[in-house]
Each structure stands twice: as C-alpha cells, then as structure tokens.
XYZ file of C-alpha atoms in Angstrom:
149
model
C 296.737 37.361 95.982
C 293.306 37.045 97.537
C 292.826 38.364 101.020
C 295.722 38.889 103.419
C 295.376 37.202 106.826
C 297.717 36.611 109.731
C 298.614 33.013 110.596
C 296.982 33.402 114.016
C 293.600 34.193 112.443
C 293.268 30.757 110.849
C 291.732 27.731 112.542
C 294.323 25.192 113.656
C 295.249 23.277 110.507
C 297.956 22.820 107.901
C 296.987 23.983 104.432
C 298.852 24.057 101.138
C 295.971 25.650 99.217
C 297.130 29.266 99.307
C 294.928 30.103 96.338
C 291.838 29.427 98.421
C 293.175 30.429 101.823
C 294.624 33.763 100.727
C 298.144 34.941 101.522
C 299.445 33.636 104.860
C 301.902 35.610 106.961
C 303.843 34.780 110.080
C 306.538 36.435 112.169
C 309.283 34.739 114.140
C 312.795 34.967 115.492
C 315.910 34.202 113.468
C 317.748 31.287 115.087
C 321.052 29.563 114.433
C 320.660 26.575 112.142
C 322.847 23.512 111.702
C 325.158 25.296 109.222
C 324.474 22.727 106.514
C 322.906 25.212 104.097
C 325.837 27.604 104.047
C 328.308 24.739 103.596
C 326.503 22.244 101.336
C 323.504 23.849 99.618
C 322.474 27.516 99.957
C 322.612 29.852 102.996
C 319.263 30.321 104.717
C 317.640 32.239 107.532
C 316.163 29.820 110.050
C 312.914 30.911 111.641
C 311.422 29.947 114.994
C 307.776 30.875 115.305
C 305.032 30.371 117.859
C 302.408 30.274 115.110
C 299.728 27.675 115.674
C 299.057 27.330 111.962
C 301.569 27.021 109.150
C 301.248 26.044 105.526
C 301.734 22.327 104.826
C 305.304 21.058 104.497
C 306.767 22.127 101.177
C 308.597 24.838 99.265
C 306.963 28.246 98.873
C 307.600 31.522 97.101
C 307.704 34.075 99.909
C 308.305 37.724 100.656
C 310.551 38.320 103.691
C 310.337 41.549 105.702
C 312.340 42.905 108.617
C 309.500 44.349 110.732
C 311.832 46.705 112.613
C 313.144 48.472 109.492
C 310.660 47.641 106.750
C 313.417 46.184 104.571
C 312.101 43.365 102.389
C 313.399 40.662 100.076
C 311.939 38.239 97.611
C 312.596 34.757 98.921
C 311.888 31.050 98.777
C 311.047 29.110 101.933
C 311.028 25.449 102.909
C 308.801 24.203 105.712
C 309.529 20.646 106.721
C 311.753 18.110 108.377
C 314.891 18.336 106.175
C 314.619 14.676 105.041
C 317.784 14.795 102.909
C 319.852 15.320 106.057
C 317.805 13.950 108.944
C 314.305 13.985 110.362
C 315.600 14.258 113.933
C 315.494 18.046 114.187
C 311.717 18.333 113.983
C 309.996 20.981 111.928
C 312.177 23.662 110.370
C 311.391 26.845 108.453
C 314.308 27.903 106.251
C 314.269 30.946 103.971
C 316.671 31.739 101.145
C 316.770 35.396 100.105
C 316.940 36.002 96.358
C 319.041 39.137 96.879
C 321.823 39.779 99.404
C 321.460 41.635 102.692
C 322.380 45.278 102.764
C 323.166 45.615 106.436
C 322.852 43.508 109.541
C 320.858 40.297 109.697
C 317.528 41.042 111.389
C 316.581 39.420 114.701
C 312.994 38.826 113.536
C 311.373 38.456 110.135
C 307.890 38.260 108.737
C 307.231 35.740 105.977
C 304.438 36.248 103.489
C 303.635 32.921 101.806
C 302.595 33.716 98.242
C 302.569 30.444 96.284
C 303.415 26.781 96.827
C 306.138 25.491 94.489
C 306.379 21.800 95.430
C 306.263 19.222 98.192
C 309.274 18.648 100.413
C 311.111 15.472 99.477
C 314.292 13.543 100.220
C 317.167 13.854 97.738
C 319.984 11.367 97.165
C 322.678 13.925 97.979
C 323.207 17.534 99.065
C 324.272 18.293 95.473
C 320.953 17.002 94.103
C 319.097 19.105 96.680
C 321.127 22.194 95.754
C 320.288 21.687 92.073
C 316.582 21.520 92.923
C 316.814 24.595 95.153
C 318.389 26.524 92.264
C 315.485 25.434 90.011
C 313.071 26.573 92.733
C 314.891 29.934 92.860
C 314.413 30.302 89.087
C 310.695 29.609 89.537
C 310.495 32.281 92.257
C 312.439 34.820 90.194
C 310.028 34.286 87.285
C 307.068 34.761 89.639
C 308.436 38.026 91.024
C 309.463 39.276 87.566
C 305.845 38.873 86.413
C 304.735 40.999 89.386
C 307.492 43.561 88.743
C 308.778 43.126 92.340
C-alpha cells in the first residue's frame, strides 16, 4: 500500500491520490446520521472526526477498525456532501461494512483509506444511488478478495 501515515501527519490539503500519498488513516466518533441510509439505500456508520486533512470527496475502499477491541471489517466509505439528498448537512463521512457486526456498535472507529473508487455524484433517485453503492461494494469485495482479507 505504500507507507502508512496518520491523517494528522499530512499538510493541510485534500488529496485523492492515495497511490502517491500512501494509506491514510483517521479516527473519529460514531454519530447518529439522518437515517436515510438504513431506510432508502444501505445502513452506514457515520463518523465525526477532528482530522484537519481528509481524502478528497469520493468513494473509497476502506478498512474499519474498532480501536478499543481490535475488531475490524472490510468496508466502503463515502466522503462528501450527500448531493442525492441535500447539500445542507455539510461534509459527511459514511462507512458501509461489508460484513455484519458481531457485537455492539463501537463508539469510535479508525478508517484506513486504501483505494479511491470514484467521485461523489448526484443520482436521480435513492434507488439509483443504492444500485451504484452495490456496484461499489462488488468492487471493494474484489479488491479484498485479491488481498485475501
């Protein structure tokens, strides 16, 4: 993956070039979202972070870890403004786990950004967004299968 650096070690910028930058990681608190994902698309963990640097808006293959227990999951993460629903909520970081929880939802998670999948974009409907998310999940599953994770 290249070198492994914490988000706080990067100069203040937004970068989508993970191949050059190395693997980015960041830790934050799980917060209550708007409930749209669990009702209309896919359920996600919503992250609030104090990180000064994040990858550019878009969809990423990620690895999610509960720092208190060491549990980890393969995941896919969107960073952006949720343009299909509204841009009013500001920046959001939403992570979909590729396998179910086995236990309680953690209070904090660490995200390891491994590869950018695509830019964030507005879809005509929640159904169209869900279809794209499922294609993104397939891309992530293929990525992890190649790594034997």
